[in-house]
Coordinates of C-alpha atoms and ligand atoms in Angstrom, one line a residue:
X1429 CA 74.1 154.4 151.6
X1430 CA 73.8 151.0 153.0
X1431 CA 73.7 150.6 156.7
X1432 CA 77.0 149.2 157.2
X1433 CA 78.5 152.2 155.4
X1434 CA 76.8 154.7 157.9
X1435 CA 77.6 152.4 161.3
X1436 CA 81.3 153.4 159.7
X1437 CA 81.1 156.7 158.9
X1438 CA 79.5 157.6 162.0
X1439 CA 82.2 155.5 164.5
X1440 CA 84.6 157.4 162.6
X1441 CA 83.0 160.9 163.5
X1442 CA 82.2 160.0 166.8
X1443 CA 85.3 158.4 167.7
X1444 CA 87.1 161.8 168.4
X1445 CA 83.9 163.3 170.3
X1446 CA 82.8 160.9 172.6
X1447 CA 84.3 156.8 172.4
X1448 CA 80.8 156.2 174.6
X1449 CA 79.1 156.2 171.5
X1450 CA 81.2 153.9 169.5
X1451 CA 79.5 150.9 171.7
X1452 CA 76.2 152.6 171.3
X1453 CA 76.3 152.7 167.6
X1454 CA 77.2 148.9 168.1
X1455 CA 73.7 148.4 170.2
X1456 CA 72.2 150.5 167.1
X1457 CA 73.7 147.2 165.1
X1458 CA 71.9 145.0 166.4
X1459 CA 68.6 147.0 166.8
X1460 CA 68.6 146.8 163.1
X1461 CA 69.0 143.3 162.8
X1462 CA 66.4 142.9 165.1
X1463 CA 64.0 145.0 163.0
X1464 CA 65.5 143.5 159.6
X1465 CA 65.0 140.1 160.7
X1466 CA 61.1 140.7 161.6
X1467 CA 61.0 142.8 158.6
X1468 CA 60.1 146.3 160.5
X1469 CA 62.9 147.9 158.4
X1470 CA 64.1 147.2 155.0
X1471 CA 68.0 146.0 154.3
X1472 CA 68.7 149.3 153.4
X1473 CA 67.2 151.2 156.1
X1474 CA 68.7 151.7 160.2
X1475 CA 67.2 153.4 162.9
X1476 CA 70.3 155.4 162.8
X1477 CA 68.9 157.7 160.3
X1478 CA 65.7 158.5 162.9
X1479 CA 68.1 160.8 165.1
X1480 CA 70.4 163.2 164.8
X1481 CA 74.5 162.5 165.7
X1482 CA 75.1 165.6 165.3
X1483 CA 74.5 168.1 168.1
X1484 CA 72.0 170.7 166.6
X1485 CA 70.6 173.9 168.0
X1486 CA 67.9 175.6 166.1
X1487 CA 67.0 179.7 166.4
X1488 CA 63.2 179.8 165.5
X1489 CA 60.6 182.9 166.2
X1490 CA 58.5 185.3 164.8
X1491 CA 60.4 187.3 161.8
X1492 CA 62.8 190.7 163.2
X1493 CA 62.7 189.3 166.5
X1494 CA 66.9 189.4 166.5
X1495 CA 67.0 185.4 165.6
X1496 CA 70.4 186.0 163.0
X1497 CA 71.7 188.8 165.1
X1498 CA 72.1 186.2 167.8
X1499 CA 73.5 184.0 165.8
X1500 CA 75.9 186.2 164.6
X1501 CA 77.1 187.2 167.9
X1502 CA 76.9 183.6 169.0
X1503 CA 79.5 183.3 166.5
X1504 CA 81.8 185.7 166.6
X1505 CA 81.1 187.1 163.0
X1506 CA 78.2 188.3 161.3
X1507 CA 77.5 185.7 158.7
X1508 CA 74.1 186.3 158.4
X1509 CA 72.4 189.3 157.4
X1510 CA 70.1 191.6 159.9
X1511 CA 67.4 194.3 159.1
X1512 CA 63.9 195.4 159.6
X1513 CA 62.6 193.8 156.7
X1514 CA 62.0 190.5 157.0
X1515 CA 65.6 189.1 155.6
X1516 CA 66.2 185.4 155.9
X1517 CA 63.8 183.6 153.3
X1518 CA 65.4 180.0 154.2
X1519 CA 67.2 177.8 156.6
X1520 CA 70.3 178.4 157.2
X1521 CA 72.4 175.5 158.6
X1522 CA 75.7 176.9 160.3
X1523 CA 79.1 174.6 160.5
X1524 CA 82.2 174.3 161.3
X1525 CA 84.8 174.2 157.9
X1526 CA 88.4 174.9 157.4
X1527 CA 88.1 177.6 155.6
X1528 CA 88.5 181.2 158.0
X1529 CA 85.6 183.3 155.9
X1530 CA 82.3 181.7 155.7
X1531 CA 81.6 179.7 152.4
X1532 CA 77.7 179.5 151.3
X1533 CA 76.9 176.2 149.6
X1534 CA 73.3 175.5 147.9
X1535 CA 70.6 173.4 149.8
X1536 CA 71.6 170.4 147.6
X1537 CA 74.5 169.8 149.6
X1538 CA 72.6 169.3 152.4
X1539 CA 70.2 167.1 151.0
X1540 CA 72.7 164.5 149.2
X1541 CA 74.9 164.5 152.2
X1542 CA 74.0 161.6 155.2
X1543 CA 76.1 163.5 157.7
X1544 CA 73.9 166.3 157.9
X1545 CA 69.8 165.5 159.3
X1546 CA 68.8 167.2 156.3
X1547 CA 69.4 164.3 154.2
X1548 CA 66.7 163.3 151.6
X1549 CA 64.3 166.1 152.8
X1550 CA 63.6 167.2 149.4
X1551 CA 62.0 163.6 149.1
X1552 CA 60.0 164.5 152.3
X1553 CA 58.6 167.5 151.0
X1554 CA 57.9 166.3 148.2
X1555 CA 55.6 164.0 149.8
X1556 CA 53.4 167.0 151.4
X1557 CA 54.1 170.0 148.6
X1558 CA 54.4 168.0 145.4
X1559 CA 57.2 169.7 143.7
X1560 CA 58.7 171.9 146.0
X1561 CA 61.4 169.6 147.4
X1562 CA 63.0 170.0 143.9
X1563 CA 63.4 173.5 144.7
X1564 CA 65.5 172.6 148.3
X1565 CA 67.8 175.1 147.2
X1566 CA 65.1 177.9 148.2
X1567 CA 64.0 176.4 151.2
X1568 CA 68.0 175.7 152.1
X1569 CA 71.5 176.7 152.3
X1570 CA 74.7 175.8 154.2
X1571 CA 77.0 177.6 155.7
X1572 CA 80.5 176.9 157.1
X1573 CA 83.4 178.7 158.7
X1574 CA 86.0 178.4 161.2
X1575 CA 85.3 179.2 164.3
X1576 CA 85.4 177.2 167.6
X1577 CA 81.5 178.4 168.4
X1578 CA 80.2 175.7 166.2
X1579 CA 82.8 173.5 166.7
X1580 CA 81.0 169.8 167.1
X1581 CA 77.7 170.9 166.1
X1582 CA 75.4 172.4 163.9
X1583 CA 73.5 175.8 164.1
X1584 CA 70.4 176.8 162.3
X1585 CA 68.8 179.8 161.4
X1586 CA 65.4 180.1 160.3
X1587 CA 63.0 182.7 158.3
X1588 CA 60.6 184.6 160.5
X1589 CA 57.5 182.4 161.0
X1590 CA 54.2 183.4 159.6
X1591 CA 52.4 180.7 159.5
X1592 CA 49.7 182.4 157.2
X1593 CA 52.6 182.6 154.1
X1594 CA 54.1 179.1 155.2
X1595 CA 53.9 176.4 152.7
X1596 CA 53.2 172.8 154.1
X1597 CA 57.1 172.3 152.9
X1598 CA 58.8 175.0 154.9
X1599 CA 56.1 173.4 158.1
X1600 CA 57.6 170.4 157.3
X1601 CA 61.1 171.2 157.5
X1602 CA 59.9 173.4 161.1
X1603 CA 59.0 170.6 162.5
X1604 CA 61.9 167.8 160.9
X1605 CA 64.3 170.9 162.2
X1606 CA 62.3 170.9 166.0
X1607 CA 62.0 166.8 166.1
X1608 CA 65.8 166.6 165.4
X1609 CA 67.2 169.7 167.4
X1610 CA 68.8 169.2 171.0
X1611 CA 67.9 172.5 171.6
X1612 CA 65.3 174.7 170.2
X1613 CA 65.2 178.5 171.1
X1614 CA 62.0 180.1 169.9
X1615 CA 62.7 183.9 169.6
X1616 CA 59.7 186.6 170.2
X1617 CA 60.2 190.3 169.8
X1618 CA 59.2 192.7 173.0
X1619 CA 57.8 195.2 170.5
X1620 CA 54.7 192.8 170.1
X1621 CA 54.4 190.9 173.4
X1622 CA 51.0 190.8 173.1
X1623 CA 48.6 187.6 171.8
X1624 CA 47.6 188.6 168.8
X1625 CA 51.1 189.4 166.5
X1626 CA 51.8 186.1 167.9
X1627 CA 48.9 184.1 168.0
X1628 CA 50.3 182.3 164.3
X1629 CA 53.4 181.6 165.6
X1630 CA 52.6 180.1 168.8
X1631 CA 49.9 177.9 167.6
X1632 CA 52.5 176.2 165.0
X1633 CA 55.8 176.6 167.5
X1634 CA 54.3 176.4 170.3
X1635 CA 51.3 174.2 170.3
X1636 CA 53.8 171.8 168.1
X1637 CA 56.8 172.0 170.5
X1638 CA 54.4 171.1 173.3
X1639 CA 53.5 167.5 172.1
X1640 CA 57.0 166.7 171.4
X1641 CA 58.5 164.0 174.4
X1642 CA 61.6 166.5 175.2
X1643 CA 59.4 170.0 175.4
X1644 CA 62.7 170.8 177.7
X1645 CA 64.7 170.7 174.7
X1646 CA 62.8 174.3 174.1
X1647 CA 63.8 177.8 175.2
X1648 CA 61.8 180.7 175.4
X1649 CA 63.2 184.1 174.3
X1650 CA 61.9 187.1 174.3
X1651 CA 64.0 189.2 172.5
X1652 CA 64.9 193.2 171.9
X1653 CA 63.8 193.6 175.8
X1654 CA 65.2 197.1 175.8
X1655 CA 62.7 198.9 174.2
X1656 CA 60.7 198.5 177.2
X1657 CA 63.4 201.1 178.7
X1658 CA 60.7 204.4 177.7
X1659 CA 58.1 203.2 179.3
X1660 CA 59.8 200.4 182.1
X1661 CA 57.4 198.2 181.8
X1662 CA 59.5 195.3 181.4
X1663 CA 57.6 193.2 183.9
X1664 CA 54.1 193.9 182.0
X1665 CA 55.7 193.2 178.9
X1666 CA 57.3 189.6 180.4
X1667 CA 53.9 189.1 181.9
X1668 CA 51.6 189.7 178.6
X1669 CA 54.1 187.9 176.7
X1670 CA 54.1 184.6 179.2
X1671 CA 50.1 184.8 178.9
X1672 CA 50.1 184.7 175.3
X1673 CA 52.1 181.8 175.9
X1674 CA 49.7 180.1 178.4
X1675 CA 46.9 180.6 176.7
X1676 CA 48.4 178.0 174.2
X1677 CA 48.9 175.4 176.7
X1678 CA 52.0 176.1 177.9
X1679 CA 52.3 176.5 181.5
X1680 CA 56.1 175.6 182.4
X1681 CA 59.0 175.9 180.7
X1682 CA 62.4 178.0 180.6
X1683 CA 61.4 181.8 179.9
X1684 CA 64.2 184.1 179.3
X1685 CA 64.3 187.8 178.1
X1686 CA 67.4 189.3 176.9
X1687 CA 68.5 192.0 174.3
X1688 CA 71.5 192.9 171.6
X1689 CA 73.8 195.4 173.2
X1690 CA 75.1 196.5 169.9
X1691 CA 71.5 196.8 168.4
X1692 CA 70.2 198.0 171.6
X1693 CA 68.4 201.4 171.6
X1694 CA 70.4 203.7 173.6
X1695 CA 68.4 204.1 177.5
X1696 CA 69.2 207.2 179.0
X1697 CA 68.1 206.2 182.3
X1698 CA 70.9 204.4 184.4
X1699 CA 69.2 203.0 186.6
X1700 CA 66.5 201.2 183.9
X1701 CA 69.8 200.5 182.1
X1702 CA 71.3 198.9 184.7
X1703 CA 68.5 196.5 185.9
X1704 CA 67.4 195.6 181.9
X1705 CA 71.4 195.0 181.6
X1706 CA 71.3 192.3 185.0
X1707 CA 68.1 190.6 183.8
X1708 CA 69.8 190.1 180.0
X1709 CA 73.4 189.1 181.4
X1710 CA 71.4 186.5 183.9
X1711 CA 69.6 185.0 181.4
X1712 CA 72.0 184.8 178.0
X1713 CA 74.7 183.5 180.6
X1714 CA 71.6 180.7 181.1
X1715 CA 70.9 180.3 177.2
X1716 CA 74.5 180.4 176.6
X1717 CA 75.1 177.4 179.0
X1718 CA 72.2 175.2 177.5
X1719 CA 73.6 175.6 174.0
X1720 CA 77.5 175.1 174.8
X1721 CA 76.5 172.0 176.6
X1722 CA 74.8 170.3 174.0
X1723 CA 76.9 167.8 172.8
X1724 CA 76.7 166.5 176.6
X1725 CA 73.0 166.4 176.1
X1726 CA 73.1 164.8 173.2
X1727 CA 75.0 161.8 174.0
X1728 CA 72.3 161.3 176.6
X1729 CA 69.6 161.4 174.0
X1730 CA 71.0 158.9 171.7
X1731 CA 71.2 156.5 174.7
X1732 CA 67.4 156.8 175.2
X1733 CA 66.4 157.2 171.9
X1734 CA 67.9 153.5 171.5
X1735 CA 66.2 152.3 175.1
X1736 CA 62.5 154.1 173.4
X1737 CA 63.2 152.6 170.2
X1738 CA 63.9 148.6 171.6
X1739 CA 60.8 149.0 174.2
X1740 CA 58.7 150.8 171.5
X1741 CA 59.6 147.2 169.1
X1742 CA 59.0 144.6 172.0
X1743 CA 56.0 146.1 174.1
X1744 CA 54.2 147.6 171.0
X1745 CA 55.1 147.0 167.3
X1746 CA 55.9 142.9 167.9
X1747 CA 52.8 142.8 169.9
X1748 CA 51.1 144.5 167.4
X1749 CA 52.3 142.3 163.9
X1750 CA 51.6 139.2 166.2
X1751 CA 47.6 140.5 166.3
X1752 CA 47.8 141.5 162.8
X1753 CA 49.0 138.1 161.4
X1754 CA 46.9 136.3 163.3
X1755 CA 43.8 138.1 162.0
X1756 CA 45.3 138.0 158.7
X1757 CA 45.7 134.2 158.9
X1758 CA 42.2 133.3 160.8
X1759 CA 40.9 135.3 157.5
X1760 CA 42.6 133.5 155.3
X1761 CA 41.7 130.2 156.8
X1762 CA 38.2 130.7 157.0
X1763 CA 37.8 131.9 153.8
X1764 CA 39.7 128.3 152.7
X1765 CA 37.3 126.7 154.2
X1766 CA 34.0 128.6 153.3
X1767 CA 35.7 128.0 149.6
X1768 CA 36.8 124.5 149.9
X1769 CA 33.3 123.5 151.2
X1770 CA 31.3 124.7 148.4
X1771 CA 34.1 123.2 146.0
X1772 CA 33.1 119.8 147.1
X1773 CA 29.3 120.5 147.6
X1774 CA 29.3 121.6 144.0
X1775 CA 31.4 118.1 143.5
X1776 CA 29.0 115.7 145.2
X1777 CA 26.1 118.0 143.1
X1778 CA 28.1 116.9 140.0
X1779 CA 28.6 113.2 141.0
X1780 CA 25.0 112.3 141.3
X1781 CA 24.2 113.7 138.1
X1782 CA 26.7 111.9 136.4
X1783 CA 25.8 108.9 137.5
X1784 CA 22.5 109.6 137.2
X1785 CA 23.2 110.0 133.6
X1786 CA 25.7 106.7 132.8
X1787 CA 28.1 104.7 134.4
X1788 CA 30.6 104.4 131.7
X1789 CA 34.1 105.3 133.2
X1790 CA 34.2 108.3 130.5
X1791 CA 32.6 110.4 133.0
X1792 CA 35.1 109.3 135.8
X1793 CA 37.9 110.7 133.5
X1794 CA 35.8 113.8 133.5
X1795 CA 35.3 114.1 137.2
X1796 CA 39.5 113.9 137.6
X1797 CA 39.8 116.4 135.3
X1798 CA 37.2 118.7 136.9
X1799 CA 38.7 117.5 140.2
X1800 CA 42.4 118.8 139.3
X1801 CA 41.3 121.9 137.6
X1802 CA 39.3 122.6 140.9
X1803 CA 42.3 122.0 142.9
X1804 CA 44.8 124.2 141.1
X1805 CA 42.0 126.8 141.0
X1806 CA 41.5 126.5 145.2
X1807 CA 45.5 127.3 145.4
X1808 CA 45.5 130.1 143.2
X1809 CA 42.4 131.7 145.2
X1810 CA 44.0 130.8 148.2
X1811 CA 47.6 132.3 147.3
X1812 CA 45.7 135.7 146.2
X1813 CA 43.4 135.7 149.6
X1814 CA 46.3 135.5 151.1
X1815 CA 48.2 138.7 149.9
X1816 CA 44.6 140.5 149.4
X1817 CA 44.1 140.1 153.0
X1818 CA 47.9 140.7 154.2
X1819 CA 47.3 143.8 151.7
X1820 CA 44.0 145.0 153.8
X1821 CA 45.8 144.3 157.1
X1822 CA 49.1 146.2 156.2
X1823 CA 47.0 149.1 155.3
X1824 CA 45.6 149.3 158.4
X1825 CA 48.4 150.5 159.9
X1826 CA 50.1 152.3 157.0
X1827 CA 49.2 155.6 158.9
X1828 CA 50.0 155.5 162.3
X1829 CA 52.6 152.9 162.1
X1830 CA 54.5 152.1 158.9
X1831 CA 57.0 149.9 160.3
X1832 CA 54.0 147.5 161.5
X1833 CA 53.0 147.9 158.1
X1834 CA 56.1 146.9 156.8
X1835 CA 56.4 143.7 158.8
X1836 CA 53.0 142.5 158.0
X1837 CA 53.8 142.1 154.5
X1838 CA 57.3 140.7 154.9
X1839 CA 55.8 137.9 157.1
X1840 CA 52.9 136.9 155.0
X1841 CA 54.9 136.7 151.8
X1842 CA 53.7 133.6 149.4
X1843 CA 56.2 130.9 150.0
X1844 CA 56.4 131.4 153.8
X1845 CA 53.6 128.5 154.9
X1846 CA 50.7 129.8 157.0
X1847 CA 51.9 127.9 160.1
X1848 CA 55.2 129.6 160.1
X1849 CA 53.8 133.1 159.0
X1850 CA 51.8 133.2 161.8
X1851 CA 53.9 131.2 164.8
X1852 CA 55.8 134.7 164.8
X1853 CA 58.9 132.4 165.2
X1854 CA 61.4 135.6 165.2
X1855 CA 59.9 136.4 168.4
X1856 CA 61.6 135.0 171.3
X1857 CA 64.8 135.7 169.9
X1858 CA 64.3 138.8 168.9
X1859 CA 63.0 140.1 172.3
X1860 CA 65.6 138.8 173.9
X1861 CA 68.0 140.4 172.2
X1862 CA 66.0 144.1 172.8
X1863 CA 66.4 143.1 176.4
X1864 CA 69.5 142.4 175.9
X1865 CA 70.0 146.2 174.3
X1866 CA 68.0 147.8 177.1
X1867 CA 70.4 146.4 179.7
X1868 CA 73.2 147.9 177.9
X1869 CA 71.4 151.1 177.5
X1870 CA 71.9 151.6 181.6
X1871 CA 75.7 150.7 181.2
X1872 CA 76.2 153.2 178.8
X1873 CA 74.4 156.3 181.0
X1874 CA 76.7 154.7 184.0
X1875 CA 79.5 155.6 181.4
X1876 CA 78.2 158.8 180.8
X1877 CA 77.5 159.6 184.0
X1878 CA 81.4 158.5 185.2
X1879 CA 82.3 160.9 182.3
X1880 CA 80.4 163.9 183.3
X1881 CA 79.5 164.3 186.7
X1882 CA 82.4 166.3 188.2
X1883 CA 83.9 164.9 191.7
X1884 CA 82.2 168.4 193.3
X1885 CA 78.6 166.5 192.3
X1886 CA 77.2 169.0 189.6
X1887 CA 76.0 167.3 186.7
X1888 CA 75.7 168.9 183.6
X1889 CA 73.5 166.9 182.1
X1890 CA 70.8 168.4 184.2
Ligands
LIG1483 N1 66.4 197.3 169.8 C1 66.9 196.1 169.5 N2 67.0 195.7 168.2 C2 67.5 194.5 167.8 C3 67.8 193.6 168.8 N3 68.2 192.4 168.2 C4 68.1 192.7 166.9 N4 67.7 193.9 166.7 C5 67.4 194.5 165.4 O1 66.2 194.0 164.9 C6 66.3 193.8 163.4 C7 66.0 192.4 163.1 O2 67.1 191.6 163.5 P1 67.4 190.2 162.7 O3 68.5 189.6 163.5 O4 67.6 190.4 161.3 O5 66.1 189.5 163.0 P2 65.6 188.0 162.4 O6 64.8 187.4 163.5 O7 66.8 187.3 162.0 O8 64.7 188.4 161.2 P3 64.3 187.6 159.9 O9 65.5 186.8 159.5 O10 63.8 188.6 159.0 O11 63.2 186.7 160.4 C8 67.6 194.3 163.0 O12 67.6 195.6 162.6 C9 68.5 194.2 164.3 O13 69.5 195.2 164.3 C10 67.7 194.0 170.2 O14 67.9 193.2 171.1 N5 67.2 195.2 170.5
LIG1484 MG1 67.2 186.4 160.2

């Protein structure tokens, strides 16, 4: 799908959620041109793709630990299956349809559809588990229904992590699933507060979530807090669990313990009862709130993923091509010169013998030839030390940085002259128009904020 086909699509989704965002997929416009023009992106590629438009909560965690009986009571209708066992061997992405009983469609139709931020992963794990992204269907499914809990956004639930069994492709689509959530719960099970049933899990969830820019985006749950009614130990449970948790780096966050009532073992001591019962309703009445709002969230996000995305281009990937093509053109030139100098020293060599030999004009007809042949031969060495040395300097950066990488070869193609190559004559233009973006990025949270913050002063985007 060509750009121009998604900015439509998505103004025509968006334009019954939240007309804010029909200007900022404008602003997303003309991000793209920016990086088109400078060659960052390719024609057919938009940084709208990079985030996700629709509002996405992801349930991950250790396997048992409750994660689709949350879901299902989320909900409003059990459409995915619970039990001891492990059950859920895939993703499972929950939406809204027409239809009133749930309808189960194959991975594929995740994966060929550009609404969803699933699109093309089988191409991405491909690219990590050779193979395996052909077999999206295991690794995928999607589910819709009718019901106003997933009205407006998406739902996922995952397999129980063990990150011993885990192929790189189902880590891959972990941590797609985490970069593109609003809001990731990670699920733990009170049966096994302690470090070591965990220690896999929290290194991959954990120890991943905590690099990411939005680690508030992540809950903490610990789950199936009721079977610390025997012993009421709930606070040395909470406590061993939250070390666990430390011990991989993670110091804040949001910590909540709750349980199922309808799973719930049955306490037979009231007063237990009653205080497990306040500490679950407190904090699912919290996790509740966080995933209902969102779509709130999300509009936020989109605004200041476009503000990272314009300050990320003009204070570090312009900056960036600008030092690469002028170390790709200083190469170039001196390597001209190194080769044009030993052209005409082997020249002069050649002269003097000629006419050391005779001074008929035959051997002045011979020098023009040489002369010419030399000259077409200097051009073609220059035209490949040209793209041998763009080659070595886009390859530099292939890893960290591919849209760098990108850019240097679009700017050192062979009929762009050296001078223009490097006089990086997008660039004053071009940052302008970021700055021009970023200002706009303010306007539109001033929009948002008009929208959402209640005369009374809360704001729910905190
Ligand atoms: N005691 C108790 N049992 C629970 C609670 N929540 C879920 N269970 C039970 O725990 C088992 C596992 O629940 P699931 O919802 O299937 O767990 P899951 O995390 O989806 O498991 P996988 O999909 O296999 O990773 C089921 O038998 C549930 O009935 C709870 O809060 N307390
Ligand atoms: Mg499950």
């Amino acid at each position: 799908m060509m750009p121009q086909e998604r900015y439509y699509k998505l103004k025509d989704y968006l334009s019954a959620e939240n007309p804010v965002l029909l200007d900022v997929i404008d602003q997303y416009q003309e991000l793209d041109e920016v990086a088109h023009k400078i060659g960052f992106l390719t024609p057919k590629d938009t940084f709208t793709t990079n985030i996700s438009w629709w509002p996405m909560i992801s349930i991950l965690g250790t396997f048992s630990a409750g994660k689709s009986t949350f879901i299902n009571n989320y909900i409003g209708k059990a459409i995915q299956q619970s039990g001891n066992q492990a059950v859920d061997d895939k993703f499972t992405v929950v939406c809204y349809g027409e239809n009133e009983e749930p309808v189960t469609l194959p991975g594929l139709a995740l994966d060929a559809d550009p609404r969803f931020p699933f699109y093309n992963i089988s191409e991405e794990v491909n690219k990590v588990d050779e193979g395996e992204g052909d077999r999206v269907n295991m690794y995928l499914q999607l589910k819709t229904l009718k019901s106003p809990s997933v009205k407006g956004k998406i739902i996922i639930d995952s397999p129980g992590f063990d990150a011993d069994s885990q192929r790189d492709g189902i880590l891959k689509i972990t941590s797609h699933i985490v970069d593109m959530s609003d809001l990731v719960l990670i699920f733990f099970d009170a049966r096994h507060p302690e470090p070591g049933a965990m220690r896999d899990t929290l290194t991959h969830l954990v120890g991943g979530t905590l690099k990411h820019r939005d680690a508030n985006k992540v809950l903490y749950v610990l789950n199936q807090i009721d079977t610390t009614a025997q012993e009421d130990n709930l606070e040395t449970v909470i406590a061993s669990w939250q070390r666990a948790l430390s011990q991989e780096g993670l110091i804040t966050g949001d910590f909540y313990s709750i349980y199922d009532e309808e799973s719930a073992n049955i306490i037979n001591d009231v007063e237990i009862s009653k205080r497990l019962k306040q500490k679950k309703d407190n904090d699912l009445a919290k996790i509740i709130e966080r995933m209902d709002k969102v779509s709130i969230e999300r509009a936020y996000r989109i605004i200041k993923s476009l503000d990272s995305f314009s300050k990320d281009l003009k204070e570090k990937k312009i900056p960036t091509l600008q030092k690469a093509l002028k170390s790709w053109s200083n190469k170039v030139f001196w390597t001209d010169i190194v080769v044009l100098v030993l052209v005409m020293a082997s020249f002069i060599g050649l002269n003097i013998e000629f006419n050391l030999i005779d001074k008929i004009t035959s051997s002045k007809i011979m020098m023009m030839i040489a002369g010419g042949f030399s000259l077409v031969g200097f051009f073609l060495f220059h035209f490949k030390i040209r793209s041998f040395f763009a080659y070595l300097e886009s390859k530099k950066y292939e890893e960290d940085d591919k849209l760098v990488s990108n850019a240097i070869l679009h700017n050192t193609k062979w009929w762009i002259p050296m001078f223009l190559a490097k006089s990086n004559r997008w660039t004053h233009r071009s940052v302008d128009k970021l700055d021009g973006i970023m200002s706009q990025v303010k306007l539109f949270i001033q929009k948002l904020n008009d929208q959402f913050i209640s005369p009374s002063g809360t704001n729910p985007s905190k």
